[in-house]
Amino acid sequence: MVAMTVGEALVRLLEKRGVEVVFGIPGVHTAELYRGLAASSIRHVTPRHEQGAGFMADGYARVTGRPGVAFVITGPGLLNTVTAMAQARADSIPMLVISGVNHRATLGQNMGCLHELPDQRALIASFALHSERLEEAGLLPDVLDRAFAVLGSGRPGPVHIEIPLDVMVEPVLSQSEPAAPLPLAATGAAALEQAVALMKTARTPVVLAGGGAVFADEALSALATKLDAPVITTVNGRGLAAATGLAVPASPSLPAVREALAASDLVIAVGTEFGQTDYDMYVDGGFPVLPALIRIDRSQSQLACGPKPSVALEGDAADLLAQLAARFTPEQTGAGRARAESLRRAARQAVPAALDGEVSLLSALGDVAARARFVGDSTQLVYAGNLFFDAAAPRRWFNAATGFGALGYGPAAAIGAALGEPETPVIALVGDGGLQFSLAELGTAVDEKVDVVFLVHNNFGYREIETYMREAGIAPVGVMPTPPDMEHVARAYGLGFARVSTADALIKAVGERIGRGVHLVEYQTG
């Protein structure tokens, strides 16, 4: 067997683990990682900023369910990726970031080396699920096995591996096959039977479905149908149970949804953390005390947070939902769909008047672009949709306006999503302020020839923050940065362009462009 360098062996081992795309910007501290990349089956995508690499990896992971992978240089490259890693941590998105680091003999010595940090791994370890340094070449397979074991067990999130420059060029004499994935915890039959007993006595059950259920739609829909229970979906759970007639695509922060939860006699919560930005968006403390509660989650630590469940089921959501459905013999009254429809109407009516027009606009966009995926930033249209938006299928609506809330997420994540599932066109919802955080990634979209319409809601500033400041009696300073001329930006990057100022014109412009390559549609309302 011909010896490979660590850089070459790393690429080969990633291929064996099913990695198809890597996002990264090469530099002298990662060049050796690229030695084997050109001859591999892995597609390399070059963002314009390492933060974009992380956000693209996030969007790719949300769509495919596989870890998004990024190669970044030591020091500034890794630090530029930190924001994206923190967003992934907040939203339970599997992400593997592989960085360089300086020669082993220099680490911690403050020798003024290029891109030097006092202790890079300690910094990342403060929030990554796992961070490890490859200390010698022969340990590469073991280090990767540990990284992928963390990515595949418990609550997903970012994992980091750093490789010193002198280790990258060392020979790897053997490459073992990847270790088999570790099985998730298996809930015992007793807990399942306790859950089924609660289900049998429930007359007004409700299902709460979050991002942890998006790859379990078939099993979730089957159980909800047997239970005849409305399915309330959080932001990251939108599109679940869409084909059942039971879905309620509305925020649990809305009064009508809270009232329905309080009035139910059983709540089954699947893959949801009961976080503030979903369940107490307005920070009023009004989320109700739940009745009997069954929680399903792959993470033991998550089951210990938030409302205390009557029954906690740890493991894979699809497997546990299927087991519950198999054990449950329904005595349906047929009232579930009527309850769901009534709650949908009440939730839609509960949307604040200031966002009512945006909710209607999003509904119309969903009709005209029925196959599209909506990937959002922190912007008015996204805030409205997070309150109420009826996505056509799971993973067709996600954004960074909840949880960590990183501005500038939308454009890059939309590119990652389009690469993860090329047959599904993407609408990136972003404001003029958020776009300027990641403006250059428009060039990446053109390079990669993705089907993305960048819908830029241009109100000439940070209007949401301006409104908040005025209502709080604060003089609105710093909230009106001048946006660039969007038409000139589109021309500079080679995008198709349209500028509109009415909802009807926007719907028409998006409908004409969706699925036809990269476009920028500017919606001026300021």
Coordinates of C-alpha atoms in Angstrom, one line a residue:
M1 CA 0.0 0.0 0.0
V2 CA 1.3 3.4 -1.0
A3 CA 1.6 5.8 1.9
M4 CA -0.6 8.9 1.8
T5 CA -0.1 12.1 3.7
V6 CA -2.6 13.0 6.4
G7 CA -4.2 15.5 4.0
E8 CA -4.7 12.9 1.3
A9 CA -5.9 10.2 3.7
L10 CA -8.3 12.6 5.3
V11 CA -10.1 13.2 2.0
R12 CA -10.2 9.4 1.3
L13 CA -11.6 8.7 4.8
L14 CA -14.3 11.5 4.4
E15 CA -15.3 9.9 1.1
K16 CA -15.8 6.6 2.9
R17 CA -18.0 8.3 5.4
G18 CA -20.3 9.6 2.6
V19 CA -19.1 13.2 2.5
E20 CA -20.0 14.6 -1.0
V21 CA -19.4 18.3 -0.5
V22 CA -16.8 20.4 1.4
F23 CA -17.1 24.2 1.9
G24 CA -13.9 26.1 2.3
I25 CA -11.3 28.7 1.4
P26 CA -7.8 27.2 1.0
G27 CA -4.8 28.9 2.6
V28 CA -1.3 28.0 3.5
H29 CA -2.6 26.5 6.7
T30 CA -4.9 24.1 4.9
A31 CA -3.3 23.6 1.5
E32 CA -2.1 20.1 2.4
L33 CA -5.7 19.1 3.1
Y34 CA -6.4 19.9 -0.6
R35 CA -3.6 17.6 -2.0
G36 CA -6.0 14.7 -2.5
L37 CA -9.2 16.7 -3.1
A38 CA -8.9 17.2 -6.9
A39 CA -8.7 13.4 -7.5
S40 CA -11.6 12.7 -5.1
S41 CA -15.3 12.5 -5.7
I42 CA -15.9 15.3 -3.2
R43 CA -17.2 18.6 -4.6
H44 CA -15.4 21.7 -3.2
V45 CA -17.4 24.9 -2.9
T46 CA -15.5 28.2 -2.4
P47 CA -17.4 30.8 -0.4
R48 CA -16.2 34.4 -0.2
H49 CA -15.9 34.3 3.6
E50 CA -15.4 31.5 6.1
Q51 CA -18.6 32.5 7.9
G52 CA -20.3 31.7 4.6
A53 CA -18.6 28.3 4.5
G54 CA -20.2 27.5 7.9
F55 CA -23.6 28.8 6.9
M56 CA -23.5 26.8 3.7
A57 CA -22.6 23.7 5.6
D58 CA -25.5 24.4 7.9
G59 CA -28.0 24.8 5.0
Y60 CA -26.6 21.6 3.4
A61 CA -27.0 19.6 6.6
R62 CA -30.6 20.8 7.3
V63 CA -31.6 19.5 3.9
T64 CA -29.7 16.3 3.7
G65 CA -29.5 15.2 7.3
R66 CA -25.8 14.6 6.8
P67 CA -23.0 16.6 8.5
G68 CA -22.0 19.8 6.6
V69 CA -18.2 19.9 6.3
A70 CA -16.0 22.9 6.2
F71 CA -12.2 23.3 5.7
V72 CA -10.9 26.5 7.2
I73 CA -7.4 27.9 8.1
T74 CA -6.2 28.4 11.6
G75 CA -6.8 31.6 13.5
P76 CA -8.9 34.1 11.6
G77 CA -10.4 31.5 9.3
L78 CA -11.7 29.4 12.2
L79 CA -12.9 32.5 14.1
N80 CA -14.8 33.6 11.0
T81 CA -16.6 30.3 11.2
V82 CA -17.5 30.5 14.9
T83 CA -20.8 32.4 14.3
A84 CA -22.0 29.7 12.0
M85 CA -20.9 27.0 14.4
A86 CA -22.8 28.7 17.2
Q87 CA -26.0 28.9 15.0
A88 CA -25.6 25.2 14.3
R89 CA -25.2 24.5 18.1
A90 CA -28.4 26.4 18.9
D91 CA -30.4 24.6 16.2
S92 CA -28.9 21.1 16.6
I93 CA -27.4 21.0 13.1
P94 CA -24.6 18.5 12.5
M95 CA -21.4 20.3 11.2
L96 CA -17.8 19.2 11.0
V97 CA -15.2 22.0 10.9
I98 CA -11.7 20.9 10.1
S99 CA -9.1 23.5 10.6
G100 CA -5.3 23.8 10.5
V101 CA -3.2 24.9 13.4
N102 CA 0.5 25.8 13.7
H103 CA 3.3 23.3 14.2
R104 CA 3.0 21.3 17.4
A105 CA 6.3 22.7 18.9
T106 CA 5.0 26.3 18.6
L107 CA 1.6 25.8 20.2
G108 CA 1.1 27.9 23.4
Q109 CA 4.6 29.4 23.0
N110 CA 3.4 32.9 21.8
M111 CA 6.1 32.9 19.1
G112 CA 4.2 35.3 16.8
C113 CA 3.5 32.6 14.2
L114 CA 1.1 33.4 11.3
H115 CA -2.5 33.2 12.4
E116 CA -1.5 32.2 15.9
L117 CA -4.0 32.0 18.8
P118 CA -3.1 31.5 22.4
D119 CA -5.2 28.3 22.6
Q120 CA -7.4 27.7 19.5
R121 CA -8.9 24.4 20.6
A122 CA -9.8 25.7 24.1
L123 CA -11.7 28.5 22.5
I124 CA -13.7 26.2 20.2
A125 CA -14.2 23.6 22.9
S126 CA -16.1 26.2 24.9
F127 CA -19.2 25.7 22.6
A128 CA -18.5 22.9 20.2
L129 CA -19.9 19.5 21.1
H130 CA -16.4 18.0 20.6
S131 CA -13.0 19.5 19.7
E132 CA -9.9 17.4 19.2
R133 CA -6.3 17.9 17.9
L134 CA -4.8 15.3 15.7
E135 CA -1.5 14.7 17.5
E136 CA 0.0 12.1 15.1
A137 CA -0.7 10.8 11.7
G138 CA -1.6 7.2 12.7
L139 CA -4.4 8.4 14.9
L140 CA -6.4 10.0 12.0
P141 CA -9.0 7.2 11.6
D142 CA -9.6 7.2 15.4
V143 CA -10.0 10.9 15.5
L144 CA -12.5 10.9 12.6
D145 CA -14.4 8.0 14.2
R146 CA -14.8 9.9 17.4
A147 CA -15.9 13.0 15.5
F148 CA -18.6 11.2 13.5
A149 CA -19.7 9.3 16.6
V150 CA -20.5 12.6 18.3
L151 CA -22.2 13.9 15.1
G152 CA -24.4 10.8 15.0
S153 CA -25.4 10.4 18.6
G154 CA -27.4 12.5 21.0
R155 CA -28.2 16.1 20.1
P156 CA -26.4 17.1 16.9
G157 CA -24.2 20.2 16.6
P158 CA -20.8 21.4 15.6
V159 CA -17.7 19.3 15.9
H160 CA -14.1 20.5 15.4
I161 CA -10.9 18.8 14.4
E162 CA -7.6 20.7 14.2
I163 CA -4.5 19.4 12.4
P164 CA -1.1 20.9 13.0
L165 CA 0.9 21.9 9.9
D166 CA 3.6 19.3 10.6
V167 CA 1.1 16.5 11.1
M168 CA -0.6 17.3 7.7
V169 CA 2.4 16.1 5.8
E170 CA 3.1 13.0 7.8
P171 CA 2.5 9.6 6.1
V172 CA -0.5 7.5 7.0
L173 CA 0.4 3.8 6.5
S174 CA -3.0 2.3 7.1
Q175 CA -6.6 3.4 6.7
S176 CA -9.1 1.4 8.7
E177 CA -12.7 1.3 7.6
P178 CA -15.0 3.8 9.4
A179 CA -16.4 2.5 12.7
A180 CA -20.0 1.5 12.6
P181 CA -22.4 4.3 13.9
L182 CA -23.2 4.0 17.5
P183 CA -26.9 3.1 18.1
L184 CA -29.1 5.7 19.8
A185 CA -30.4 4.9 23.2
A186 CA -33.3 2.4 23.2
T187 CA -36.3 3.2 25.3
G188 CA -37.7 0.2 27.2
A189 CA -41.1 -1.3 26.6
A190 CA -42.3 -0.1 30.0
A191 CA -42.0 3.6 29.1
L192 CA -43.6 2.9 25.7
E193 CA -46.6 1.3 27.4
Q194 CA -46.9 4.2 29.8
A195 CA -47.1 6.5 26.8
V196 CA -49.7 4.4 25.1
A197 CA -51.8 4.3 28.2
L198 CA -51.9 8.1 28.2
M199 CA -52.7 8.1 24.5
K200 CA -55.7 5.7 25.0
T201 CA -57.4 7.9 27.6
A202 CA -56.8 11.2 25.8
R203 CA -59.8 12.9 24.2
T204 CA -58.2 16.1 23.0
P205 CA -54.5 15.2 22.3
V206 CA -52.2 17.6 20.5
V207 CA -48.8 16.9 18.9
L208 CA -46.0 19.5 19.1
A209 CA -43.4 18.8 16.4
G210 CA -40.0 20.6 16.2
G211 CA -36.8 20.4 14.1
G212 CA -35.8 17.1 15.6
A213 CA -38.8 15.4 13.8
V214 CA -38.1 16.6 10.2
F215 CA -36.7 13.3 9.1
A216 CA -39.6 11.4 10.8
D217 CA -42.5 12.8 8.9
E218 CA -44.0 9.5 7.7
A219 CA -44.0 8.0 11.3
L220 CA -45.2 11.3 12.8
S221 CA -48.1 11.6 10.3
A222 CA -49.1 8.0 10.9
L223 CA -49.3 8.4 14.7
A224 CA -51.1 11.8 14.4
T225 CA -53.6 10.3 12.1
K226 CA -54.2 7.4 14.5
L227 CA -54.5 9.8 17.4
D228 CA -56.7 12.2 15.3
A229 CA -54.6 14.9 16.9
P230 CA -53.7 18.4 15.5
V231 CA -49.9 18.8 14.9
I232 CA -48.6 22.2 15.9
T233 CA -45.2 22.8 14.2
T234 CA -42.4 25.1 15.5
V235 CA -40.3 27.1 13.0
N236 CA -38.0 24.3 12.3
G237 CA -40.8 21.7 12.2
R238 CA -42.9 23.5 9.5
G239 CA -44.2 21.2 6.8
L240 CA -44.5 18.2 9.1
A241 CA -47.8 16.3 8.7
A242 CA -48.7 18.6 5.8
A243 CA -50.5 15.9 3.9
T244 CA -52.7 14.8 6.9
G245 CA -55.0 17.8 7.2
L246 CA -53.9 17.9 10.9
A247 CA -51.0 20.4 10.6
V248 CA -51.2 23.7 12.4
P249 CA -48.3 25.8 11.0
A250 CA -48.3 28.4 13.8
S251 CA -46.1 29.6 16.5
P252 CA -46.7 28.3 20.0
S253 CA -46.2 31.9 21.1
L254 CA -49.6 32.9 19.6
P255 CA -52.4 33.2 22.2
A256 CA -54.7 30.9 20.2
V257 CA -52.1 28.1 20.1
R258 CA -51.4 28.5 23.8
E259 CA -55.1 28.2 24.6
A260 CA -55.4 25.0 22.6
L261 CA -52.4 23.5 24.4
A262 CA -53.8 24.5 27.8
A263 CA -57.2 22.9 26.9
S264 CA -55.8 19.6 25.6
D265 CA -55.6 16.6 27.9
L266 CA -52.3 15.2 26.3
V267 CA -49.4 16.8 24.5
I268 CA -46.9 14.7 22.6
A269 CA -43.7 16.8 22.0
V270 CA -41.4 15.4 19.4
G271 CA -37.9 16.8 18.8
T272 CA -38.5 20.2 20.3
E273 CA -36.5 22.0 23.1
F274 CA -39.3 24.4 24.3
G275 CA -36.9 27.3 23.7
Q276 CA -37.9 30.9 24.3
T277 CA -37.8 32.0 20.6
D278 CA -40.4 29.4 19.7
Y279 CA -42.5 29.2 22.9
D280 CA -42.2 32.6 24.4
M281 CA -41.3 34.8 21.5
Y282 CA -42.6 38.0 23.2
V283 CA -41.0 37.1 26.5
D284 CA -44.3 37.5 28.4
G285 CA -44.1 34.3 30.4
G286 CA -47.5 33.2 29.2
F287 CA -46.8 29.7 27.9
P288 CA -49.2 27.5 29.8
V289 CA -48.5 24.7 32.2
L290 CA -49.1 21.6 30.0
P291 CA -51.3 18.7 30.9
A292 CA -50.0 15.1 30.6
L293 CA -46.8 15.4 28.5
I294 CA -45.0 12.8 26.5
R295 CA -41.6 14.0 25.2
I296 CA -39.6 12.2 22.5
D297 CA -36.0 13.3 21.9
R298 CA -32.7 11.7 21.0
S299 CA -30.9 13.7 23.7
Q300 CA -31.2 12.8 27.4
S301 CA -30.0 16.3 28.3
Q302 CA -32.8 17.9 26.3
L303 CA -35.4 15.6 28.0
A304 CA -34.2 17.0 31.3
C305 CA -34.8 20.6 30.2
G306 CA -38.0 22.5 30.0
P307 CA -41.4 21.1 31.1
K308 CA -41.1 17.9 33.1
P309 CA -42.7 15.1 31.1
S310 CA -45.1 12.5 32.3
V311 CA -43.2 10.0 30.1
A312 CA -39.8 10.6 28.5
L313 CA -38.8 8.6 25.4
E314 CA -35.2 8.8 24.4
G315 CA -34.1 7.7 20.9
D316 CA -34.7 8.1 17.2
A317 CA -37.9 10.0 16.6
A318 CA -39.0 7.9 13.6
D319 CA -38.4 4.6 15.4
L320 CA -40.2 5.7 18.6
L321 CA -43.2 7.2 16.8
A322 CA -43.5 4.0 14.7
Q323 CA -43.4 1.9 17.9
L324 CA -46.1 4.0 19.5
A325 CA -48.3 3.8 16.5
A326 CA -47.9 0.0 16.4
R327 CA -49.0 -0.3 20.0
F328 CA -51.9 2.1 19.8
T329 CA -55.4 1.0 18.7
P330 CA -57.4 4.2 18.0
E331 CA -61.0 5.0 19.0
Q332 CA -61.3 7.9 16.7
T333 CA -64.1 10.4 16.9
G334 CA -63.1 12.1 13.7
A335 CA -62.9 15.4 15.4
G336 CA -59.2 15.9 15.0
R337 CA -59.3 17.6 11.5
A338 CA -62.1 19.9 12.6
R339 CA -60.0 20.8 15.7
A340 CA -56.9 21.5 13.6
E341 CA -58.9 23.6 11.1
S342 CA -60.4 25.7 13.8
L343 CA -57.0 26.2 15.4
R344 CA -55.4 27.1 12.1
R345 CA -58.1 29.8 11.6
A346 CA -57.7 31.1 15.2
A347 CA -53.9 31.2 14.9
R348 CA -54.0 33.0 11.6
Q349 CA -56.3 35.6 13.1
A350 CA -54.0 36.0 16.1
V351 CA -51.1 37.2 13.9
P352 CA -50.4 40.9 14.9
A353 CA -51.9 43.3 12.4
A354 CA -48.4 44.7 11.6
L355 CA -47.4 41.4 10.1
D356 CA -50.7 40.3 8.6
G357 CA -49.9 41.5 5.1
E358 CA -46.5 39.7 5.1
V359 CA -48.2 36.4 6.1
S360 CA -50.6 36.8 3.2
L361 CA -47.8 37.6 0.8
L362 CA -45.8 34.5 1.9
S363 CA -48.9 32.4 1.4
A364 CA -49.2 33.7 -2.2
L365 CA -45.4 33.1 -2.8
G366 CA -45.9 29.6 -1.5
D367 CA -48.7 29.1 -4.1
V368 CA -46.7 30.5 -7.0
A369 CA -43.6 28.6 -6.1
A370 CA -45.0 25.4 -4.7
R371 CA -41.8 23.4 -5.2
A372 CA -39.6 26.0 -3.5
R373 CA -37.7 25.9 -0.2
F374 CA -37.7 29.1 1.8
V375 CA -34.5 29.8 3.7
G376 CA -34.5 33.0 5.7
D377 CA -32.5 35.6 7.5
S378 CA -33.7 38.0 10.3
T379 CA -36.1 40.1 8.3
Q380 CA -39.8 41.2 8.3
L381 CA -41.0 38.4 6.0
V382 CA -39.3 35.8 8.1
Y383 CA -40.7 37.1 11.3
A384 CA -44.2 36.9 9.8
G385 CA -43.7 33.4 8.5
N386 CA -42.3 32.2 11.8
L387 CA -45.7 33.1 13.3
F388 CA -47.7 31.4 10.5
F389 CA -46.6 29.8 7.3
D390 CA -47.9 26.6 5.8
A391 CA -44.8 24.9 4.3
A392 CA -45.5 22.2 1.7
A393 CA -43.2 19.6 3.2
P394 CA -40.6 19.3 6.0
R395 CA -37.3 21.2 5.6
R396 CA -39.0 23.7 3.2
W397 CA -39.0 26.5 5.8
F398 CA -36.0 27.3 8.0
N399 CA -34.1 30.4 9.1
A400 CA -31.8 32.0 11.6
A401 CA -34.4 34.3 13.2
T402 CA -34.8 32.0 16.2
G403 CA -32.3 30.6 18.7
F404 CA -28.9 32.1 18.2
G405 CA -30.3 34.5 15.6
A406 CA -27.2 35.2 13.4
L407 CA -27.8 38.0 10.8
G408 CA -26.4 37.2 7.3
Y409 CA -27.3 33.5 7.6
G410 CA -29.9 33.4 4.8
P411 CA -28.0 33.9 1.5
A412 CA -25.2 31.4 2.3
A413 CA -27.5 28.8 3.9
A414 CA -29.7 29.0 0.8
I415 CA -26.8 28.1 -1.4
G416 CA -25.9 25.1 0.9
A417 CA -29.6 24.0 0.7
A418 CA -29.6 24.3 -3.0
L419 CA -26.5 22.2 -3.3
G420 CA -27.9 19.6 -0.9
E421 CA -31.0 19.0 -2.9
P422 CA -30.5 20.5 -6.4
E423 CA -34.0 19.5 -7.6
T424 CA -35.7 21.8 -5.2
P425 CA -35.3 25.6 -6.0
V426 CA -34.7 27.9 -3.1
I427 CA -36.1 31.4 -2.2
A428 CA -33.7 33.2 0.1
L429 CA -35.6 35.7 2.3
V430 CA -33.2 38.5 3.4
G431 CA -33.4 42.2 4.2
D432 CA -31.1 44.8 2.8
G433 CA -29.3 45.0 6.1
G434 CA -28.8 41.2 6.4
L435 CA -27.7 40.9 2.8
Q436 CA -24.8 43.3 3.4
F437 CA -23.5 40.9 6.0
S438 CA -22.9 38.3 3.3
L439 CA -23.3 40.2 0.0
A440 CA -20.3 38.5 -1.6
E441 CA -21.8 35.1 -1.4
L442 CA -23.9 36.1 -4.4
G443 CA -20.7 35.3 -6.3
T444 CA -20.7 31.8 -4.9
A445 CA -24.2 31.2 -6.0
V446 CA -23.2 32.2 -9.6
D447 CA -20.1 30.0 -9.5
E448 CA -22.1 26.9 -8.3
K449 CA -25.0 27.6 -10.7
V450 CA -27.6 27.0 -8.1
D451 CA -31.4 27.6 -8.4
V452 CA -31.8 30.4 -5.9
V453 CA -33.9 33.5 -6.0
F454 CA -32.6 36.1 -3.5
L455 CA -35.7 38.0 -2.4
V456 CA -34.3 41.2 -0.8
H457 CA -36.8 43.1 1.3
N458 CA -35.4 46.5 1.0
N459 CA -36.7 49.0 3.6
F460 CA -33.5 51.0 3.6
G461 CA -32.3 50.1 7.0
Y462 CA -32.8 48.0 10.1
R463 CA -36.5 48.8 10.3
E464 CA -37.3 46.3 13.0
I465 CA -34.7 47.7 15.3
E466 CA -35.7 51.2 14.5
T467 CA -39.3 50.5 15.5
Y468 CA -38.2 48.8 18.7
M469 CA -36.0 51.8 19.7
R470 CA -38.8 54.3 19.0
E471 CA -41.3 52.3 21.0
A472 CA -38.8 52.2 23.8
G473 CA -38.3 55.9 23.7
I474 CA -34.7 55.6 22.4
A475 CA -33.5 57.9 19.6
P476 CA -33.0 55.6 16.6
V477 CA -29.3 55.9 16.0
G478 CA -27.3 53.5 13.7
V479 CA -30.4 51.9 12.1
M480 CA -30.4 53.5 8.6
P481 CA -27.2 52.3 6.8
T482 CA -27.4 53.1 3.1
P483 CA -27.9 50.0 1.0
P484 CA -26.1 49.5 -2.3
D485 CA -27.9 49.8 -5.6
M486 CA -29.3 46.3 -5.9
E487 CA -29.5 46.4 -9.7
H488 CA -25.8 47.3 -9.9
V489 CA -25.0 44.5 -7.4
A490 CA -26.9 42.0 -9.5
R491 CA -25.2 43.1 -12.7
A492 CA -21.7 43.0 -11.0
Y493 CA -22.2 39.3 -10.0
G494 CA -24.1 38.3 -13.2
L495 CA -27.5 37.6 -11.6
G496 CA -30.9 38.1 -13.2
F497 CA -32.6 41.1 -11.6
A498 CA -36.1 42.6 -11.0
R499 CA -37.1 45.5 -8.8
V500 CA -40.7 45.7 -7.6
S501 CA -42.6 47.8 -5.0
T502 CA -46.0 46.0 -4.7
A503 CA -46.9 42.5 -3.4
D504 CA -48.6 41.6 -6.7
A505 CA -45.5 42.5 -8.7
L506 CA -43.3 40.6 -6.3
I507 CA -45.4 37.4 -6.6
K508 CA -45.2 37.7 -10.4
A509 CA -41.5 38.3 -10.5
V510 CA -40.7 35.4 -8.2
G511 CA -43.0 33.1 -10.1
E512 CA -41.3 33.9 -13.4
R513 CA -37.8 33.3 -12.0
I514 CA -38.1 30.4 -9.6
G515 CA -36.2 27.3 -10.8
R516 CA -34.4 29.3 -13.5
G517 CA -31.0 29.8 -12.0
V518 CA -29.7 32.7 -9.8
H519 CA -31.8 35.8 -9.6
L520 CA -32.0 38.8 -7.2
V521 CA -35.5 40.3 -6.8
E522 CA -35.6 43.5 -4.8
Y523 CA -38.8 44.3 -3.0
Q524 CA -38.7 48.0 -2.1
T525 CA -41.0 49.1 0.7
G526 CA -39.0 51.9 2.3

